[in-house]
Amino acid sequence: MHVSSLPPPAHGHFEVTGACPHDCPDTCSLVTSVQDGVAIKVHGNAAHPHTGGVLCTKVSRYTERSYHPERLLKPLKRSGPKGSGQFVEVGWDEALSDIATRLAAIAARNPEAILPYSYAGTMGLVQGDGMAARFFHRLGASLLDRTICASAGATALDYTLGGKIGTHVEFFAESDLILIWGSNSIASNLHFWRHVQSAKRAGAKIICIDPRKTETAEKCHQHIALRPGTDAALALALMHELIRNDWLDHDYIAAHTLGWEALRARALEWTPARAAAICGIRVQEIEDLARDYGQACKAGKNVAIRLNYGMQRVRGGGNAVRAVACLPALTGAWRKRAGGMLLSNSGVHAANKALLQRPDLLGARQPRTINMATIGEALLQAASPAFGPQIEALVVYNSNPVAVAPDSGRVVQGFAREDLFTVVLEHFQTDTADYADYLLPATTQLEHWDIHTTYGHTDVLLNRPAIAPVGAARSNTDVFRALAARLGFTDPCFAEDDLTMARQAFGDAIAFDELLDKGFATAALPDAPFANGVFPTPSGKCEFFSQRLADAGQDGLPDHVPNYEVPQPGDAYPLAMISPPARNFLNSSFVNVKSLRDIEGEPLLEMHADDAAARSIAEGDTVRVFNDRGSYRCAVRINNRARPGVVNGLGVWWRKLGLDGHNVNELTSQHLTDMGRAPTFYDCAVQVERAAETASATA
Ligand SMILES: Nc1nc2c(c(=O)[nH]1)N[C@H]1C(S)=C(S)[C@@H](COP(=O)(O)OP(=O)(O)OC[C@H]3O[C@@H](n4cnc5c(=O)[nH]c(N)nc54)[C@H](O)[C@@H]3O)O[C@H]1N2
Ligand SMILES: Nc1nc2c(c(=O)[nH]1)N[C@H]1C(S)=C(S)[C@@H](COP(=O)(O)OP(=O)(O)OC[C@H]3O[C@@H](n4cnc5c(=O)[nH]c(N)nc54)[C@H](O)[C@@H]3O)O[C@H]1N2
Ligand code: SF4
Ligand SMILES: [Mo]
């Protein structure tokens, strides 16, 4: 294979290595075939062990996305009412000058009235919060608390294990028992699933713990369909059984844990019967799971938990992650490289954020922090001593908050403010882009440099541009560099190019030549991170009891924290709704790629036959899903993917591609998790009825 040097010339055939930019634990190594300056096809890199030459369906269609007929190719300026999505083309110069002038005027009054809003549209360290962070730090803009996805679980891991470190994903192939807990791996972590299949072929038992019977749950030996938000109760009851049957590793507990006696007392309160009633499962299921887990650990087998983020999108999400994270320390499962637990490995490589993002450019200024999870409320707040200035300008990149943030009704109301100046950097005219005053065309991963770490495996990847920017698209870095120049920011960091920034990310910690050569670099790491304890917590132990939590006024031990919205029969909103992602979308990305949208069909609500019958709802009906926050209409699927009392509103559709211009986030709330200030997407009570149209159509 010929790997090109810099961006390949416009003539000839080249294979260019890159990295998948998406917010997915797999972070695949890509190879793009380029013919005469046109990207023909994106493949999985066969030389990269984690990728193994395989991509998911979504990204194997990446050229379809990059050359999409609706790709934004020119800067646009709003020409109609706010939110109308009506724009006229303008030149880059006019757009950048006007944006710079508007931001400068606001900053002269108070830079904290300006808010950047971004997430992981690209996970790249350069096009993510590299140059953008420098720009906003220098400006003194409000800081953004980036909580929308993982901060409950991340905070819980930090309190318990001391960081986002876990079992290496490839060693799951050697495990004898795997619990897939709160994760639809086949849909959202496909390359992990390959290791599970290897383990399964070698005789491992696989158990899935998920309210929804996902495509993953179907392929496991056993599926435990608990109610959403009840994982901590289940984990505590497992501890109860581990203690009662002495399926414990007393040496590991004594040497490497903190708070054992207190946790023991807590767990003994959690009989399987008590937990079963809360989880909505049978006592026997808990006892069997405890026996499988406990006996395998006691017998010295490789027992690993793949935890993912499904369980932490509820009020008690942090406590749930903490409770599960205690299990491998109680049983000594950490002793084995194919044992332990993996939620995230993003703590393995620390990028040099101080150099990339330059928080020192703030000087003595300490801007307020705005939580992205409650952007709806934040945009609707007036100036006050507690809040600070009203948000007057919003610069959105790498995110589609109007579709993905909770409580869309409020989010839309905020974005619709006529007095809000909104700039959106995007590939497409998303729901958020409709509300822009300026909509700027961004480059895709095929068109810019970047460097990536991952939260699934432990390699570092480099992304080379494979083609020239499509149309007049510009990279995020280019736009913020240009704005910095117009605002007169003279620090030399604003002149650095993307390749220089990519080199800065890890300095000497990663061999950059290896990245340039192969597209990925592998670091030498211990096989089993906590085989000998040495947890990066304050005590150096796995902290069952966390003094830091206690000092913050919280329970120092994990406990079951009930959901905000626990529906009861007879309630106005008697069903719990979760809204996990659809397999062929990535959050709201790819919803506009027709071949992928055709696979998903239309926005769907999955419902159990008993719940449907009680509402005279039939397969394929259009239903209205509603609560006090809002409503949306979609088609219903009556199947065993939904357990009784729980409906699954598959996400995250673009609002404007749904039936009535709304999506599932119309119903979700702005309540926050117990730890990490994260959203509670899966803690949501609703009611469902046949939509009027269906009734009249079939009457
Ligand atoms: N195809 C695809 N892949 C993706 C994404 C995508 O949108 N599409 N999103 C990416 C992103 S941003 C992320 S953060 C990761 C997420 O990766 P995962 O955390 O693995 O996410 P999901 O596949 O949503 O799996 C969550 C599962 O949790 C279940 N669940 C919901 N509530 C509960 C609960 O209370 N307890 C338990 N035990 N389970 C619960 C859901 O039914 C769902 O099957 O995936 C990434 N990968
Ligand atoms: N109901 C419900 N809501 C959810 C979730 C759920 O499970 N249920 N999941 C939540 C989770 S886990 C997450 S992570 C969030 C995700 O929310 P977001 O991070 O907003 O993710 P996306 O919806 O994929 O939107 C990313 C946008 O970035 C753009 N983009 C990609 N690359 C670039 C680039 O290089 N430059 C620029 N300027 N733009 C780029 C893409 O075109 C896309 O429109 O959604 C959350 N919302
Ligand atoms: S979305 Fe995930 S599985 Fe698909 S190519 Fe990207 S990293 Fe790989
Ligand atoms: Mo996420």
PDB file of N, CA, C and O and ligand atoms in Angstrom, residues 23-25 58 119 149-150 181-185 187-189 209-212 214 226-231 308-314 455 578 580-588 648 652 682, ligand 1:
ATOM      1  N   ASP A  23     -17.791   9.980  17.496  1.00  0.00           N
ATOM      2  CA  ASP A  23     -17.854   9.713  18.926  1.00  0.00           C
ATOM      3  C   ASP A  23     -18.268   8.263  19.112  1.00  0.00           C
ATOM      4  O   ASP A  23     -19.415   7.950  19.374  1.00  0.00           O
ATOM      5  N   CYS A  24     -17.299   7.392  18.953  1.00  0.00           N
ATOM      6  CA  CYS A  24     -17.544   5.955  19.018  1.00  0.00           C
ATOM      7  C   CYS A  24     -16.317   5.355  19.672  1.00  0.00           C
ATOM      8  O   CYS A  24     -15.200   5.750  19.348  1.00  0.00           O
ATOM      9  N   PRO A  25     -16.495   4.397  20.587  1.00  0.00           N
ATOM     10  CA  PRO A  25     -15.331   3.868  21.308  1.00  0.00           C
ATOM     11  C   PRO A  25     -14.315   3.175  20.400  1.00  0.00           C
ATOM     12  O   PRO A  25     -13.173   2.964  20.806  1.00  0.00           O
ATOM     13  N   LYS A  58     -22.072   2.725   8.682  1.00  0.00           N
ATOM     14  CA  LYS A  58     -22.151   4.183   8.580  1.00  0.00           C
ATOM     15  C   LYS A  58     -20.920   4.770   7.897  1.00  0.00           C
ATOM     16  O   LYS A  58     -21.004   5.523   6.928  1.00  0.00           O
ATOM     17  N   TYR A 119     -19.385  19.692  20.836  1.00  0.00           N
ATOM     18  CA  TYR A 119     -19.144  18.410  21.454  1.00  0.00           C
ATOM     19  C   TYR A 119     -18.306  17.552  20.528  1.00  0.00           C
ATOM     20  O   TYR A 119     -17.315  18.055  19.981  1.00  0.00           O
ATOM     21  N   CYS A 149     -22.624  13.711  27.370  1.00  0.00           N
ATOM     22  CA  CYS A 149     -22.530  12.271  27.122  1.00  0.00           C
ATOM     23  C   CYS A 149     -22.092  11.480  28.339  1.00  0.00           C
ATOM     24  O   CYS A 149     -22.789  10.592  28.788  1.00  0.00           O
ATOM     25  N   ALA A 150     -20.899  11.742  28.813  1.00  0.00           N
ATOM     26  CA  ALA A 150     -20.198  10.752  29.626  1.00  0.00           C
ATOM     27  C   ALA A 150     -19.815  11.217  31.025  1.00  0.00           C
ATOM     28  O   ALA A 150     -19.176  10.463  31.756  1.00  0.00           O
ATOM     29  N   TRP A 181     -23.056  -4.619  30.159  1.00  0.00           N
ATOM     30  CA  TRP A 181     -23.962  -3.953  31.105  1.00  0.00           C
ATOM     31  C   TRP A 181     -24.252  -2.530  30.618  1.00  0.00           C
ATOM     32  O   TRP A 181     -23.374  -1.667  30.670  1.00  0.00           O
ATOM     33  N   GLY A 182     -25.469  -2.321  30.111  1.00  0.00           N
ATOM     34  CA  GLY A 182     -25.852  -0.971  29.662  1.00  0.00           C
ATOM     35  C   GLY A 182     -25.177  -0.592  28.364  1.00  0.00           C
ATOM     36  O   GLY A 182     -24.748   0.541  28.185  1.00  0.00           O
ATOM     37  N   SER A 183     -25.065  -1.529  27.449  1.00  0.00           N
ATOM     38  CA  SER A 183     -24.413  -1.225  26.179  1.00  0.00           C
ATOM     39  C   SER A 183     -24.976  -2.099  25.082  1.00  0.00           C
ATOM     40  O   SER A 183     -25.142  -3.303  25.262  1.00  0.00           O
ATOM     41  N   ASN A 184     -25.264  -1.467  23.966  1.00  0.00           N
ATOM     42  CA  ASN A 184     -25.687  -2.216  22.780  1.00  0.00           C
ATOM     43  C   ASN A 184     -24.468  -2.318  21.869  1.00  0.00           C
ATOM     44  O   ASN A 184     -24.329  -1.579  20.901  1.00  0.00           O
ATOM     45  N   SER A 185     -23.575  -3.239  22.208  1.00  0.00           N
ATOM     46  CA  SER A 185     -22.259  -3.263  21.569  1.00  0.00           C
ATOM     47  C   SER A 185     -22.327  -3.446  20.058  1.00  0.00           C
ATOM     48  O   SER A 185     -21.538  -2.848  19.329  1.00  0.00           O
ATOM     49  N   ALA A 187     -24.403  -2.368  18.004  1.00  0.00           N
ATOM     50  CA  ALA A 187     -24.741  -1.095  17.361  1.00  0.00           C
ATOM     51  C   ALA A 187     -23.669  -0.042  17.600  1.00  0.00           C
ATOM     52  O   ALA A 187     -23.333   0.708  16.694  1.00  0.00           O
ATOM     53  N   SER A 188     -23.128   0.017  18.804  1.00  0.00           N
ATOM     54  CA  SER A 188     -22.347   1.211  19.128  1.00  0.00           C
ATOM     55  C   SER A 188     -20.892   0.926  19.483  1.00  0.00           C
ATOM     56  O   SER A 188     -20.158   1.842  19.821  1.00  0.00           O
ATOM     57  N   ASN A 189     -20.473  -0.314  19.370  1.00  0.00           N
ATOM     58  CA  ASN A 189     -19.099  -0.652  19.771  1.00  0.00           C
ATOM     59  C   ASN A 189     -18.734  -1.966  19.068  1.00  0.00           C
ATOM     60  O   ASN A 189     -18.299  -2.921  19.659  1.00  0.00           O
ATOM     61  N   ILE A 209     -27.194  -6.958  30.283  1.00  0.00           N
ATOM     62  CA  ILE A 209     -28.075  -6.327  31.273  1.00  0.00           C
ATOM     63  C   ILE A 209     -28.558  -5.018  30.681  1.00  0.00           C
ATOM     64  O   ILE A 209     -27.790  -4.053  30.561  1.00  0.00           O
ATOM     65  N   ASP A 210     -29.803  -4.980  30.260  1.00  0.00           N
ATOM     66  CA  ASP A 210     -30.298  -3.849  29.470  1.00  0.00           C
ATOM     67  C   ASP A 210     -31.822  -3.897  29.455  1.00  0.00           C
ATOM     68  O   ASP A 210     -32.397  -4.957  29.220  1.00  0.00           O
ATOM     69  N   PRO A 211     -32.503  -2.771  29.708  1.00  0.00           N
ATOM     70  CA  PRO A 211     -33.963  -2.804  29.673  1.00  0.00           C
ATOM     71  C   PRO A 211     -34.483  -3.220  28.293  1.00  0.00           C
ATOM     72  O   PRO A 211     -35.568  -3.788  28.182  1.00  0.00           O
ATOM     73  N   ARG A 212     -33.712  -2.940  27.261  1.00  0.00           N
ATOM     74  CA  ARG A 212     -34.164  -3.220  25.898  1.00  0.00           C
ATOM     75  C   ARG A 212     -33.541  -4.521  25.408  1.00  0.00           C
ATOM     76  O   ARG A 212     -32.371  -4.787  25.657  1.00  0.00           O
ATOM     77  N   THR A 214     -31.891  -5.649  22.870  1.00  0.00           N
ATOM     78  CA  THR A 214     -31.178  -5.085  21.723  1.00  0.00           C
ATOM     79  C   THR A 214     -30.687  -6.203  20.812  1.00  0.00           C
ATOM     80  O   THR A 214     -30.751  -7.379  21.158  1.00  0.00           O
ATOM     81  N   LEU A 226     -33.827  -5.322  33.081  1.00  0.00           N
ATOM     82  CA  LEU A 226     -34.229  -4.574  34.276  1.00  0.00           C
ATOM     83  C   LEU A 226     -34.897  -3.248  33.887  1.00  0.00           C
ATOM     84  O   LEU A 226     -34.791  -2.806  32.752  1.00  0.00           O
ATOM     85  N   ARG A 227     -35.575  -2.634  34.848  1.00  0.00           N
ATOM     86  CA  ARG A 227     -36.146  -1.295  34.596  1.00  0.00           C
ATOM     87  C   ARG A 227     -35.017  -0.275  34.482  1.00  0.00           C
ATOM     88  O   ARG A 227     -33.989  -0.401  35.158  1.00  0.00           O
ATOM     89  N   PRO A 228     -35.207   0.768  33.657  1.00  0.00           N
ATOM     90  CA  PRO A 228     -34.160   1.792  33.551  1.00  0.00           C
ATOM     91  C   PRO A 228     -33.878   2.421  34.919  1.00  0.00           C
ATOM     92  O   PRO A 228     -34.799   2.626  35.717  1.00  0.00           O
ATOM     93  N   GLY A 229     -32.611   2.689  35.169  1.00  0.00           N
ATOM     94  CA  GLY A 229     -32.243   3.409  36.393  1.00  0.00           C
ATOM     95  C   GLY A 229     -32.226   2.554  37.641  1.00  0.00           C
ATOM     96  O   GLY A 229     -32.310   3.084  38.753  1.00  0.00           O
ATOM     97  N   THR A 230     -32.136   1.227  37.479  1.00  0.00           N
ATOM     98  CA  THR A 230     -32.142   0.371  38.674  1.00  0.00           C
ATOM     99  C   THR A 230     -30.865  -0.462  38.791  1.00  0.00           C
ATOM    100  O   THR A 230     -30.802  -1.417  39.558  1.00  0.00           O
ATOM    101  N   ASP A 231     -29.828  -0.093  38.065  1.00  0.00           N
ATOM    102  CA  ASP A 231     -28.595  -0.895  38.041  1.00  0.00           C
ATOM    103  C   ASP A 231     -27.885  -0.945  39.383  1.00  0.00           C
ATOM    104  O   ASP A 231     -27.279  -1.957  39.731  1.00  0.00           O
ATOM    105  N   ASN A 308     -21.171   0.339  29.738  1.00  0.00           N
ATOM    106  CA  ASN A 308     -21.124   1.511  28.875  1.00  0.00           C
ATOM    107  C   ASN A 308     -22.066   2.551  29.401  1.00  0.00           C
ATOM    108  O   ASN A 308     -22.501   2.476  30.541  1.00  0.00           O
ATOM    109  N   TYR A 309     -22.371   3.523  28.559  1.00  0.00           N
ATOM    110  CA  TYR A 309     -22.983   4.713  29.125  1.00  0.00           C
ATOM    111  C   TYR A 309     -24.488   4.641  29.301  1.00  0.00           C
ATOM    112  O   TYR A 309     -25.086   5.555  29.844  1.00  0.00           O
ATOM    113  N   GLY A 310     -25.110   3.543  28.842  1.00  0.00           N
ATOM    114  CA  GLY A 310     -26.569   3.455  28.925  1.00  0.00           C
ATOM    115  C   GLY A 310     -27.099   3.669  30.337  1.00  0.00           C
ATOM    116  O   GLY A 310     -28.099   4.345  30.547  1.00  0.00           O
ATOM    117  N   MET A 311     -26.401   3.106  31.305  1.00  0.00           N
ATOM    118  CA  MET A 311     -26.922   3.132  32.679  1.00  0.00           C
ATOM    119  C   MET A 311     -26.727   4.469  33.385  1.00  0.00           C
ATOM    120  O   MET A 311     -27.276   4.684  34.456  1.00  0.00           O
ATOM    121  N   GLN A 312     -25.916   5.347  32.802  1.00  0.00           N
ATOM    122  CA  GLN A 312     -25.611   6.569  33.547  1.00  0.00           C
ATOM    123  C   GLN A 312     -26.438   7.770  33.089  1.00  0.00           C
ATOM    124  O   GLN A 312     -26.238   8.875  33.564  1.00  0.00           O
ATOM    125  N   ARG A 313     -27.407   7.544  32.205  1.00  0.00           N
ATOM    126  CA  ARG A 313     -28.218   8.666  31.729  1.00  0.00           C
ATOM    127  C   ARG A 313     -29.506   8.789  32.543  1.00  0.00           C
ATOM    128  O   ARG A 313     -30.584   9.027  32.009  1.00  0.00           O
ATOM    129  N   VAL A 314     -29.398   8.542  33.843  1.00  0.00           N
ATOM    130  CA  VAL A 314     -30.530   8.633  34.774  1.00  0.00           C
ATOM    131  C   VAL A 314     -30.039   9.354  36.027  1.00  0.00           C
ATOM    132  O   VAL A 314     -28.835   9.523  36.214  1.00  0.00           O
ATOM    133  N   TYR A 455     -11.600   6.224  23.501  1.00  0.00           N
ATOM    134  CA  TYR A 455     -12.026   5.733  24.819  1.00  0.00           C
ATOM    135  C   TYR A 455     -12.275   4.222  24.807  1.00  0.00           C
ATOM    136  O   TYR A 455     -12.627   3.654  25.822  1.00  0.00           O
ATOM    137  N   ILE A 578     -36.885   5.149  27.356  1.00  0.00           N
ATOM    138  CA  ILE A 578     -35.463   5.343  27.085  1.00  0.00           C
ATOM    139  C   ILE A 578     -35.326   5.664  25.597  1.00  0.00           C
ATOM    140  O   ILE A 578     -36.208   5.336  24.804  1.00  0.00           O
ATOM    141  N   PRO A 580     -32.324   5.132  23.283  1.00  0.00           N
ATOM    142  CA  PRO A 580     -30.976   4.776  22.826  1.00  0.00           C
ATOM    143  C   PRO A 580     -30.828   5.015  21.326  1.00  0.00           C
ATOM    144  O   PRO A 580     -31.815   5.097  20.599  1.00  0.00           O
ATOM    145  N   PRO A 581     -29.574   5.125  20.871  1.00  0.00           N
ATOM    146  CA  PRO A 581     -29.350   5.453  19.469  1.00  0.00           C
ATOM    147  C   PRO A 581     -29.720   4.320  18.516  1.00  0.00           C
ATOM    148  O   PRO A 581     -29.642   3.152  18.862  1.00  0.00           O
ATOM    149  N   ALA A 582     -30.106   4.718  17.326  1.00  0.00           N
ATOM    150  CA  ALA A 582     -30.349   3.745  16.255  1.00  0.00           C
ATOM    151  C   ALA A 582     -29.006   3.323  15.676  1.00  0.00           C
ATOM    152  O   ALA A 582     -28.057   4.090  15.636  1.00  0.00           O
ATOM    153  N   ARG A 583     -28.945   2.081  15.207  1.00  0.00           N
ATOM    154  CA  ARG A 583     -27.677   1.498  14.796  1.00  0.00           C
ATOM    155  C   ARG A 583     -27.033   2.227  13.614  1.00  0.00           C
ATOM    156  O   ARG A 583     -25.810   2.325  13.537  1.00  0.00           O
ATOM    157  N   ASN A 584     -27.846   2.732  12.708  1.00  0.00           N
ATOM    158  CA  ASN A 584     -27.276   3.296  11.488  1.00  0.00           C
ATOM    159  C   ASN A 584     -27.086   4.809  11.528  1.00  0.00           C
ATOM    160  O   ASN A 584     -26.775   5.425  10.506  1.00  0.00           O
ATOM    161  N   PHE A 585     -27.307   5.396  12.688  1.00  0.00           N
ATOM    162  CA  PHE A 585     -26.982   6.811  12.883  1.00  0.00           C
ATOM    163  C   PHE A 585     -25.915   6.894  13.958  1.00  0.00           C
ATOM    164  O   PHE A 585     -25.721   5.959  14.739  1.00  0.00           O
ATOM    165  N   LEU A 586     -25.265   8.032  14.024  1.00  0.00           N
ATOM    166  CA  LEU A 586     -24.357   8.256  15.135  1.00  0.00           C
ATOM    167  C   LEU A 586     -24.810   9.529  15.824  1.00  0.00           C
ATOM    168  O   LEU A 586     -24.560  10.610  15.313  1.00  0.00           O
ATOM    169  N   ASN A 587     -25.526   9.371  16.920  1.00  0.00           N
ATOM    170  CA  ASN A 587     -26.260  10.481  17.497  1.00  0.00           C
ATOM    171  C   ASN A 587     -27.106  11.060  16.376  1.00  0.00           C
ATOM    172  O   ASN A 587     -27.815  10.311  15.724  1.00  0.00           O
ATOM    173  N   SER A 588     -27.012  12.352  16.066  1.00  0.00           N
ATOM    174  CA  SER A 588     -27.842  12.853  14.960  1.00  0.00           C
ATOM    175  C   SER A 588     -27.065  12.894  13.646  1.00  0.00           C
ATOM    176  O   SER A 588     -27.600  13.339  12.633  1.00  0.00           O
ATOM    177  N   ASN A 648     -39.216   2.301  24.052  1.00  0.00           N
ATOM    178  CA  ASN A 648     -37.911   2.685  23.523  1.00  0.00           C
ATOM    179  C   ASN A 648     -38.118   3.620  22.329  1.00  0.00           C
ATOM    180  O   ASN A 648     -38.566   3.186  21.279  1.00  0.00           O
ATOM    181  N   VAL A 652     -31.134   9.381  17.256  1.00  0.00           N
ATOM    182  CA  VAL A 652     -31.626  10.730  17.531  1.00  0.00           C
ATOM    183  C   VAL A 652     -31.892  11.356  16.170  1.00  0.00           C
ATOM    184  O   VAL A 652     -30.955  11.747  15.484  1.00  0.00           O
ATOM    185  N   TYR A 682     -32.537   9.022  29.854  1.00  0.00           N
ATOM    186  CA  TYR A 682     -33.272   7.756  29.998  1.00  0.00           C
ATOM    187  C   TYR A 682     -34.072   7.713  31.311  1.00  0.00           C
ATOM    188  O   TYR A 682     -34.431   6.651  31.788  1.00  0.00           O
TER     189      TYR A 682
HETATM  190  N1  LIG B   1     -24.324   3.175  15.859  1.00  0.00           N
HETATM  191  C1  LIG B   1     -24.072   4.062  16.817  1.00  0.00           C
HETATM  192  N2  LIG B   1     -22.948   3.936  17.560  1.00  0.00           N
HETATM  193  C2  LIG B   1     -22.696   4.829  18.540  1.00  0.00           C
HETATM  194  C3  LIG B   1     -23.544   5.918  18.796  1.00  0.00           C
HETATM  195  C4  LIG B   1     -24.714   6.042  17.984  1.00  0.00           C
HETATM  196  O1  LIG B   1     -25.499   6.979  18.120  1.00  0.00           O
HETATM  197  N3  LIG B   1     -24.930   5.092  17.021  1.00  0.00           N
HETATM  198  N4  LIG B   1     -23.266   6.820  19.781  1.00  0.00           N
HETATM  199  C5  LIG B   1     -21.889   6.875  20.258  1.00  0.00           C
HETATM  200  C6  LIG B   1     -21.855   7.577  21.530  1.00  0.00           C
HETATM  201  S1  LIG B   1     -21.943   9.273  21.514  1.00  0.00           S
HETATM  202  C7  LIG B   1     -21.741   6.948  22.683  1.00  0.00           C
HETATM  203  S2  LIG B   1     -21.730   7.843  24.116  1.00  0.00           S
HETATM  204  C8  LIG B   1     -21.601   5.503  22.753  1.00  0.00           C
HETATM  205  C9  LIG B   1     -22.557   4.937  23.731  1.00  0.00           C
HETATM  206  O2  LIG B   1     -22.321   3.594  23.814  1.00  0.00           O
HETATM  207  P1  LIG B   1     -23.241   2.750  24.731  1.00  0.00           P
HETATM  208  O3  LIG B   1     -23.252   3.313  26.095  1.00  0.00           O
HETATM  209  O4  LIG B   1     -22.896   1.340  24.523  1.00  0.00           O
HETATM  210  O5  LIG B   1     -24.592   3.163  24.134  1.00  0.00           O
HETATM  211  P2  LIG B   1     -25.810   2.456  23.604  1.00  0.00           P
HETATM  212  O6  LIG B   1     -25.594   1.608  22.442  1.00  0.00           O
HETATM  213  O7  LIG B   1     -26.774   3.548  23.579  1.00  0.00           O
HETATM  214  O8  LIG B   1     -26.132   1.448  24.743  1.00  0.00           O
HETATM  215  C10 LIG B   1     -26.778   1.854  25.815  1.00  0.00           C
HETATM  216  C11 LIG B   1     -27.716   0.724  26.159  1.00  0.00           C
HETATM  217  O9  LIG B   1     -28.137   1.002  27.461  1.00  0.00           O
HETATM  218  C12 LIG B   1     -29.466   0.618  27.555  1.00  0.00           C
HETATM  219  N5  LIG B   1     -30.022   1.300  28.719  1.00  0.00           N
HETATM  220  C13 LIG B   1     -30.822   2.376  28.789  1.00  0.00           C
HETATM  221  N6  LIG B   1     -31.099   2.667  30.065  1.00  0.00           N
HETATM  222  C14 LIG B   1     -30.453   1.741  30.817  1.00  0.00           C
HETATM  223  C15 LIG B   1     -30.363   1.498  32.222  1.00  0.00           C
HETATM  224  O10 LIG B   1     -30.916   2.208  33.052  1.00  0.00           O
HETATM  225  N7  LIG B   1     -29.598   0.447  32.623  1.00  0.00           N
HETATM  226  C16 LIG B   1     -28.973  -0.379  31.739  1.00  0.00           C
HETATM  227  N8  LIG B   1     -28.285  -1.393  32.220  1.00  0.00           N
HETATM  228  N9  LIG B   1     -29.058  -0.170  30.423  1.00  0.00           N
HETATM  229  C17 LIG B   1     -29.773   0.882  29.968  1.00  0.00           C
HETATM  230  C18 LIG B   1     -30.079   0.970  26.235  1.00  0.00           C
HETATM  231  O11 LIG B   1     -31.216   0.192  25.971  1.00  0.00           O
HETATM  232  C19 LIG B   1     -28.927   0.668  25.272  1.00  0.00           C
HETATM  233  O12 LIG B   1     -29.055  -0.604  24.691  1.00  0.00           O
HETATM  234  O13 LIG B   1     -21.893   4.892  21.507  1.00  0.00           O
HETATM  235  C20 LIG B   1     -21.284   5.505  20.409  1.00  0.00           C
HETATM  236  N10 LIG B   1     -21.558   4.683  19.277  1.00  0.00           N
END
